[in-house]
Coordinates of C-alpha atoms in Angstrom, one line a residue:
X1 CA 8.4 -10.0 26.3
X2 CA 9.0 -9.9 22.8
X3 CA 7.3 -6.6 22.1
X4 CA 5.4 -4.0 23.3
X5 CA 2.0 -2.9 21.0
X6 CA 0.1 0.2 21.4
X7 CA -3.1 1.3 20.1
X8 CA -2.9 4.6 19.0
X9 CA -5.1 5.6 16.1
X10 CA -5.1 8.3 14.1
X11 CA -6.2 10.4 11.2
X12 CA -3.9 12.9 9.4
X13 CA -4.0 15.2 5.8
X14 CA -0.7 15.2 4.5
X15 CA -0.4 17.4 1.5
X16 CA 2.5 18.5 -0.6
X17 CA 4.8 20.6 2.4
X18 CA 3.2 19.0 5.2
X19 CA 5.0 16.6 7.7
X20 CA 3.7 14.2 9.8
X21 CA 5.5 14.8 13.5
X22 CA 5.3 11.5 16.2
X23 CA 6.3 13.5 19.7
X24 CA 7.6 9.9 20.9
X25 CA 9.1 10.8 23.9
X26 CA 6.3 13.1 25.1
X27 CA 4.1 10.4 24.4
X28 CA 6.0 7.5 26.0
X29 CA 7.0 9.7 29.1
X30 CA 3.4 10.0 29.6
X31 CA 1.9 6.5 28.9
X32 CA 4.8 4.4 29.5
X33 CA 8.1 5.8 30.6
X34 CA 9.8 2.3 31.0
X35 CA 9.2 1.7 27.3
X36 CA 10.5 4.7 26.9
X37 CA 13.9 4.1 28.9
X38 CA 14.4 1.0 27.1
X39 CA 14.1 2.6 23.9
X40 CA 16.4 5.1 24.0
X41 CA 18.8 2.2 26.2
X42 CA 19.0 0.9 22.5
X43 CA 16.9 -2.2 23.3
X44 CA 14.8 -2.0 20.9
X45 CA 15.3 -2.5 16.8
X46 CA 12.0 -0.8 15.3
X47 CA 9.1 0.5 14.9
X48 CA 5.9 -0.3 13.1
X49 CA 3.0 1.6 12.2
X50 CA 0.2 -0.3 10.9
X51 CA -1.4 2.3 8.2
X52 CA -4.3 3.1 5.7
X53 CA -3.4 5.4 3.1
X54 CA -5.8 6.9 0.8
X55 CA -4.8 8.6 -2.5
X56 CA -1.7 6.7 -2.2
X57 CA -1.5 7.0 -5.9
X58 CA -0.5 10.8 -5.8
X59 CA 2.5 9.4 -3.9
X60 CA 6.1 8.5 -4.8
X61 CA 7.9 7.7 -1.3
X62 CA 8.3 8.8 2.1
X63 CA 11.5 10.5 4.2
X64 CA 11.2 9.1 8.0
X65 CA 13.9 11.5 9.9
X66 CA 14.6 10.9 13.7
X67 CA 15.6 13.5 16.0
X68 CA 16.7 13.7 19.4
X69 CA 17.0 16.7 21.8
X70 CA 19.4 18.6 19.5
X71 CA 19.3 17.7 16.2
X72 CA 18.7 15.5 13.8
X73 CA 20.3 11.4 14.0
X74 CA 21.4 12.2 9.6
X75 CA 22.5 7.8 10.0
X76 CA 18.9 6.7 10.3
X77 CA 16.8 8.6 7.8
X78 CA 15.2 6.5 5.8
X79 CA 13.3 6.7 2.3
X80 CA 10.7 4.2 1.8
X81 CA 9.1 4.1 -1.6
X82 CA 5.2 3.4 -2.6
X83 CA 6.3 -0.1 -3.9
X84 CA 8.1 -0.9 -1.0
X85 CA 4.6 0.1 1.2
X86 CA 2.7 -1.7 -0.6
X87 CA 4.2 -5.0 -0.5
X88 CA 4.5 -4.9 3.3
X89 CA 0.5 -3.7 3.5
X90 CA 0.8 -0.8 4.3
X91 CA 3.3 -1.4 7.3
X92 CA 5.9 1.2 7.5
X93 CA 9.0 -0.2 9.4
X94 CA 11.5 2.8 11.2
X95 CA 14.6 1.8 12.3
X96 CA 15.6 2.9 16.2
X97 CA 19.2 3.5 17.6
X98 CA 20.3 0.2 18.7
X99 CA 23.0 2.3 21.0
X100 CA 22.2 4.7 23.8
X101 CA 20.6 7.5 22.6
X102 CA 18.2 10.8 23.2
X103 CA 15.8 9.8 21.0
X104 CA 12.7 12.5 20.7
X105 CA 10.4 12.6 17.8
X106 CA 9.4 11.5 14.0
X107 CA 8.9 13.3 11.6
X108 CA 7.0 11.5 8.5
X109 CA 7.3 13.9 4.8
X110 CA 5.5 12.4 2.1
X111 CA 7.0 13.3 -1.4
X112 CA 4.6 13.9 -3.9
X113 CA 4.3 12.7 -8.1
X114 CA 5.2 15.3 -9.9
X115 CA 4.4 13.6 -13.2
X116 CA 1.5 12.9 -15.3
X117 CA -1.6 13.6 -14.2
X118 CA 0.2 15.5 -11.1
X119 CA 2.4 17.7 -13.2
X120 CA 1.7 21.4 -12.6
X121 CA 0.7 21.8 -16.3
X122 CA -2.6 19.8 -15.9
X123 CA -5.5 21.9 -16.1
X124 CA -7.5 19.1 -17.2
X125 CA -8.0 16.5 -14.4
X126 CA -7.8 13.5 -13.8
X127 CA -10.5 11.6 -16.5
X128 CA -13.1 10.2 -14.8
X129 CA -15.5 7.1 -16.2
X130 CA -18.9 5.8 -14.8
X131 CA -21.6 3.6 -15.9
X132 CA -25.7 4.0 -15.6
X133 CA -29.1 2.9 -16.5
X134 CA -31.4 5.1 -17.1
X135 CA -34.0 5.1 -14.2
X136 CA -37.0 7.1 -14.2
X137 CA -37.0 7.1 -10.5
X138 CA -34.8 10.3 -10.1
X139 CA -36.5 12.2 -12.5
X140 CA -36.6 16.1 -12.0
X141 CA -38.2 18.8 -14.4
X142 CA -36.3 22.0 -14.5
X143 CA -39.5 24.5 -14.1
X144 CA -37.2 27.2 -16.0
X145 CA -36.6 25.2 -18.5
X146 CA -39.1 22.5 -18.8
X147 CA -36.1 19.9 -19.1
X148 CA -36.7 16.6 -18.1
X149 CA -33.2 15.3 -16.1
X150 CA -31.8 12.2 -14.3
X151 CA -30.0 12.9 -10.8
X152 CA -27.3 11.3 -11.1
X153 CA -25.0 10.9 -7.9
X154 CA -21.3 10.6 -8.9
X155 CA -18.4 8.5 -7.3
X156 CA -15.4 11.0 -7.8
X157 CA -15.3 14.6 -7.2
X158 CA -16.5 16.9 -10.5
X159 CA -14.1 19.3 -11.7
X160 CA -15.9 22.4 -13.3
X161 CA -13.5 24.5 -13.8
X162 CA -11.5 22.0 -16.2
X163 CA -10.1 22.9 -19.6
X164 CA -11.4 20.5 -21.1
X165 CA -13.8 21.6 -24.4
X166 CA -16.6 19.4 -22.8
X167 CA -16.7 18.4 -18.8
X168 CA -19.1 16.3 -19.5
X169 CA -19.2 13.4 -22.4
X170 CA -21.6 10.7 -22.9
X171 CA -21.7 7.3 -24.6
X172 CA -24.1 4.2 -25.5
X173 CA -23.6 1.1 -25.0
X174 CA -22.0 0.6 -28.4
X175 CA -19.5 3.0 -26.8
X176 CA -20.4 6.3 -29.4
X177 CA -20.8 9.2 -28.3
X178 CA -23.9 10.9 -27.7
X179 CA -24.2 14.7 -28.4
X180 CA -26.8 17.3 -26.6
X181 CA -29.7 19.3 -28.4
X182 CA -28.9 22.8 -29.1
X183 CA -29.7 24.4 -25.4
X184 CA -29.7 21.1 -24.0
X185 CA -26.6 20.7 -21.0
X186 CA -25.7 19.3 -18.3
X187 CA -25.8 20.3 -14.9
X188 CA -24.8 19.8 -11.2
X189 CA -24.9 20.5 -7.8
X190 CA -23.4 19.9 -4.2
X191 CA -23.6 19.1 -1.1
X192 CA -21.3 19.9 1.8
X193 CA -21.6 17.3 4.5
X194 CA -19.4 17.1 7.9
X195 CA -15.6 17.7 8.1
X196 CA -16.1 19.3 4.7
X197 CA -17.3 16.0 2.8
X198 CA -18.7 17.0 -0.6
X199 CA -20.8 14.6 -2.8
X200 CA -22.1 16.1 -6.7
X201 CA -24.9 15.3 -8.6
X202 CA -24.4 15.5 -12.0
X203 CA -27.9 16.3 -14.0
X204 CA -27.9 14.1 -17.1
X205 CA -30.7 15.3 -19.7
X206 CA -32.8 13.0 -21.1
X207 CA -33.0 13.9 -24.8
X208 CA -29.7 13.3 -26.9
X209 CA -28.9 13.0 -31.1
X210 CA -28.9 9.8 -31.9
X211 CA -25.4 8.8 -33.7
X212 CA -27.1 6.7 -36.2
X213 CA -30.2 9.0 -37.1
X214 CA -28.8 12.4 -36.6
X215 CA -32.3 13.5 -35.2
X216 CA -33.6 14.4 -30.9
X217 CA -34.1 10.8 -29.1
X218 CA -35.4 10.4 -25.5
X219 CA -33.7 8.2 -22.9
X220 CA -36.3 5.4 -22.0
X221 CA -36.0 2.9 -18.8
X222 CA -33.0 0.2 -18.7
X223 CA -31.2 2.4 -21.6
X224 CA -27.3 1.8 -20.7
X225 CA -25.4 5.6 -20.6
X226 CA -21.5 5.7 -19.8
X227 CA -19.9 8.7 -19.1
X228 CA -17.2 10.6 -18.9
X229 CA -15.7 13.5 -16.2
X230 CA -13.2 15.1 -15.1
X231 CA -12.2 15.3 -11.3
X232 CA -9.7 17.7 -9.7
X233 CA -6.0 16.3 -8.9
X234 CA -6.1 15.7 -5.2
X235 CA -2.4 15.8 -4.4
X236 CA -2.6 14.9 -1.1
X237 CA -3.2 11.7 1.1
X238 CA -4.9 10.7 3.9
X239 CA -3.1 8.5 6.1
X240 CA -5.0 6.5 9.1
X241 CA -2.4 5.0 11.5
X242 CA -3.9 2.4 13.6
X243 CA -1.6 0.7 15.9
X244 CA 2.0 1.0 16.8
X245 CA 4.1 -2.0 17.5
X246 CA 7.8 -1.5 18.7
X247 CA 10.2 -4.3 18.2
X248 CA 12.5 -5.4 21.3
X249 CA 15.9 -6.9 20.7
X250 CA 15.8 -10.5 20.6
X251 CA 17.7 -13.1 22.9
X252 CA 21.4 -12.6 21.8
X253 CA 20.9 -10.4 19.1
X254 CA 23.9 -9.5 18.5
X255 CA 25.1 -13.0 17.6
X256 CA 21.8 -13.7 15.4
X257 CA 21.8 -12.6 12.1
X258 CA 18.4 -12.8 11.6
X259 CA 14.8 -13.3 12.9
X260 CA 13.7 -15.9 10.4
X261 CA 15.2 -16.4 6.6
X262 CA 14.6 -18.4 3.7
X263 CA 17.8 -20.5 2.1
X264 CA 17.6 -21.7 -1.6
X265 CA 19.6 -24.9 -1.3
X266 CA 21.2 -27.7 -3.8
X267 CA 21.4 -30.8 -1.9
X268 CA 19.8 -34.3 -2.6
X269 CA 19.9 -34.7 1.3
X270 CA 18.5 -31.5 3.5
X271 CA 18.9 -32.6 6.6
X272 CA 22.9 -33.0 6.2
X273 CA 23.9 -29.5 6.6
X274 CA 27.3 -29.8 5.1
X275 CA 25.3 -29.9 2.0
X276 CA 23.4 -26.6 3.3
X277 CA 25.9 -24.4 3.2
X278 CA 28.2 -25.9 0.2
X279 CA 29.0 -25.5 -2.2
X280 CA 26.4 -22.0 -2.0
X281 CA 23.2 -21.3 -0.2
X282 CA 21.3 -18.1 -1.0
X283 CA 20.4 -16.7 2.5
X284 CA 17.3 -14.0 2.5
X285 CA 16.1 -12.6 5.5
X286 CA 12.3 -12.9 6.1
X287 CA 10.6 -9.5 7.8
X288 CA 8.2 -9.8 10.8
X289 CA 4.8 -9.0 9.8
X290 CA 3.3 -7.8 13.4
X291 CA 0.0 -6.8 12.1
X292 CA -0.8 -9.7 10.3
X293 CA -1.6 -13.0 11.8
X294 CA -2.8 -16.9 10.8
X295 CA -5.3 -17.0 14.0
X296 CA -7.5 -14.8 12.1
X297 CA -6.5 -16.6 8.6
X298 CA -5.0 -13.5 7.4
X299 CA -1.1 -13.7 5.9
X300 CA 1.2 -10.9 4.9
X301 CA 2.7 -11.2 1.1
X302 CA 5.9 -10.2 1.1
X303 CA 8.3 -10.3 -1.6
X304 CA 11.9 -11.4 -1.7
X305 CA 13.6 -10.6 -4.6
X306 CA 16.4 -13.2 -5.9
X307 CA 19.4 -12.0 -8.1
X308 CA 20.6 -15.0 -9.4
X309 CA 23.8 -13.4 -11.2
X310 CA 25.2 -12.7 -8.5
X311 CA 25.6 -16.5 -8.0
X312 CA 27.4 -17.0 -11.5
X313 CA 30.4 -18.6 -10.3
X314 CA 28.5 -21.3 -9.5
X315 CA 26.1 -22.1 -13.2
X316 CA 26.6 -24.9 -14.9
X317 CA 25.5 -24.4 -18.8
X318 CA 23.7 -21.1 -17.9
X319 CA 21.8 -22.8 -15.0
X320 CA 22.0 -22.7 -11.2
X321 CA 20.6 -25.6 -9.5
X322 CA 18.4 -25.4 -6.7
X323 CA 17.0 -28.6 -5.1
X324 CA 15.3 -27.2 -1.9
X325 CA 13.7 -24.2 -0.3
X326 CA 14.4 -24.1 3.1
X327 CA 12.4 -21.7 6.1
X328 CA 14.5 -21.0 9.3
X329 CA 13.1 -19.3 12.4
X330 CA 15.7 -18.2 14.6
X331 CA 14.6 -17.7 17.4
X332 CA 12.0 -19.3 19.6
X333 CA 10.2 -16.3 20.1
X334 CA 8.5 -15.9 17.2
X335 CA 6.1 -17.6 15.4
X336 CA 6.4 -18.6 11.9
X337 CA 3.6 -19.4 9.1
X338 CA 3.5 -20.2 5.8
X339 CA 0.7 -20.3 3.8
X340 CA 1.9 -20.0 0.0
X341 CA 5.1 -19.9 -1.6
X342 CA 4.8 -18.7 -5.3
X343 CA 7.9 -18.4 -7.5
X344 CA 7.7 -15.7 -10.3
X345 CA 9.5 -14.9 -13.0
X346 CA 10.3 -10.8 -13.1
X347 CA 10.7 -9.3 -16.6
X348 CA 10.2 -6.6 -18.8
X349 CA 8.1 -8.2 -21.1
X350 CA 5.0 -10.6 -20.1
X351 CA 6.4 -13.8 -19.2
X352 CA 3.4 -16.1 -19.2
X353 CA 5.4 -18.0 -16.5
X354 CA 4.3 -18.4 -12.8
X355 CA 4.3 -21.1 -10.4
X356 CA 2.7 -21.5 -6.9
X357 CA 2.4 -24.2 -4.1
X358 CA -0.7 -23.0 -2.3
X359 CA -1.9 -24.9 0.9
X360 CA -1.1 -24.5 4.7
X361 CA 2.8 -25.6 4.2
X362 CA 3.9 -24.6 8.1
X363 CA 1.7 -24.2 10.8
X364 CA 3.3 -21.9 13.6
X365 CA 6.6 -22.5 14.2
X366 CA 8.1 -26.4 14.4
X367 CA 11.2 -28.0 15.0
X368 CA 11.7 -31.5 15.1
X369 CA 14.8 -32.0 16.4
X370 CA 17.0 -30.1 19.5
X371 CA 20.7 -30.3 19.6
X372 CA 22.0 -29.0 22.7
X373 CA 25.5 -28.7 24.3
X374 CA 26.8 -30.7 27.1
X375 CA 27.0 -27.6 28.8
X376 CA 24.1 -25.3 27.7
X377 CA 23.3 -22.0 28.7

């Protein structure tokens, strides 16, 4: 057995304060105590939780702290930024004890933006922009007014209580802005669903001041309207965690320094491995992806970044030669796929540069050729 994967969903509101707590060993005693003796045996490397994260743009990073029956294990905290969630979909890797240990529980803190829009000092909101046509279908006189209206459901959350001068503004398809007859406003209402789900309807009149003319016009069927809101800053998430996958200890781990890795090679001939390793290679190590799988056509991206000046020593004229890309899986455990490789240049200006080899390059893990001792083990 390579790993062990639970299903073990959930749905939590994390919010600026809050911490997300995973009682593992209460969990595992329960449902699966030998799991549990391995784990804290030190046989076993990590753990993954495969999440959803909504709102994930109110956050900057996560602090995943590990505690066992005393205190807290300080050596295996970790801080995982957005960027770094993100480019592993959304699969948050913790790192266990590889030694004996008492390990207990999680705990998850999400740390919050603090600037722009999430800065204390917004009493605006967060701008909001939709588009419309005009549809006499949802139509509604106001009998205290007489006002004609169109019920218009919105996507976001409406913030009355913004500072804005206007909450509301609205444009035409030339993109100017249409003003409201004197004792002509918007309205809204709301509805409060299950679990506290809230939809508004924002009531868009249906006479305005034409830009042009300066005089009252009537909205008419088909007219195109955008507009312009203002929702509240939510500054929390939502996090879904659907399944959790623990990662055992490979065969002779100890003497593998990695699951699977890419090496950027020079070498007209990549079979001689002299060549591979001289006179450089540039070994990166290739994360397991345990949620994300080829049998269902479905591929992970993951990103490996390359700092090529750290190689220096070996440019000639500026340049570093690199003949070969090379994929390594180290162990026969695992299975490896590649479905694209793309090479992109990082920079702080547009580089207009980009190059991909896209088709099925490996299928599953292959090796062509076994060399064995006279005396394997």
């Amino acid at each position: 057995e390579g790993a062990v994967a639970r299903a073990s969903q959930l749905v939590a509101y994390l919010e600026p304060g809050s911490t997300l707590s995973y009682d593992l060993a209460g969990e595992l005693l329960l449902n699966d105590p030998q799991l549990l003796t391995y784990i804290q045996a030190g046989e076993y490397l990590s753990l993954h939780m495969n999440t959803l994260i909504d709102n994930i743009g109110a956050l900057e990073k996560i602090i995943v702290r590990l505690y066992n029956s005393s205190d807290e294990i300080t050596a295996l905290t970790q801080t995982i930024s957005i960027d770094e969630i993100i480019a592993t979909n959304f699969d948050i890797e913790i790192t266990l004890p590889d030694y004996a240990n008492d390990l207990q529980r999680i705990e998850i803190e999400p740390v919050f933006r603090t600037d722009a829009e999430y800065s204390s000092d917004n009493t605006i909101g967060i701008s909001r922009v939709e588009t419309l046509l005009w549809n006499e279908t949802f139509l509604f006189m106001d009998n205290n007014t007489g006002n004609i209206f169109l019920n218009h459901t919105l996507y976001y959350d409406f913030f009355n209580e913004s500072t804005s001068p206007e909450l509301v503004y609205m444009f035409n398809e030339d993109l100017k802005y249409l003003a409201l007859p004197e004792d002509v406003e918007f309205n809204w209402s709301f509805t409060v669903y299950l679990f506290n789900a809230t939809t508004y309807n924002l009531f868009i009149p249906n006479t305005y001041i034409d830009p042009n003319t300066k005089e009252n016009s009537t909205f008419t069927s088909g007219d195109f309207i955008m507009i312009r809101y203002f929702s509240p800053v939510d500054k929390g998430i939502t996090a879904n965690i659907r399944d959790i996958y623990f990662q055992k200890k490979p065969f002779n781990y100890d003497s593998l320094q990695s699951i699977a890795e890419t090496l950027l090679i020079n070498s007209d001939d990549p079979t001689d491995y002299n060549q591979i390793t001289q006179p450089y290679n540039i070994n990166l190590s290739i994360p397991i992806t345990p949620f994300i799988e080829s049998y269902s056509d479905m591929y992970s991206q993951i990103v490996i970044d390359i700092n090529l000046s750290t190689y220096e020593q070996y440019a000639i004229d500026g340049y570093i030669d690199i003949s070969h890309i090379l994929f390594s899986v180290n162990s026969p455990a695992y299975i490896f796929t590649v479905d694209e490789v793309a090479i992109i240049e990082k920079a702080t200006y547009p580089s207009g540069y980009g190059q991909g080899f896209y088709n099925r390059i490996w299928q599953y893990t292959e090796q062509e050729q076994f060399i064995a001792s006279p005396d394997p083990i």
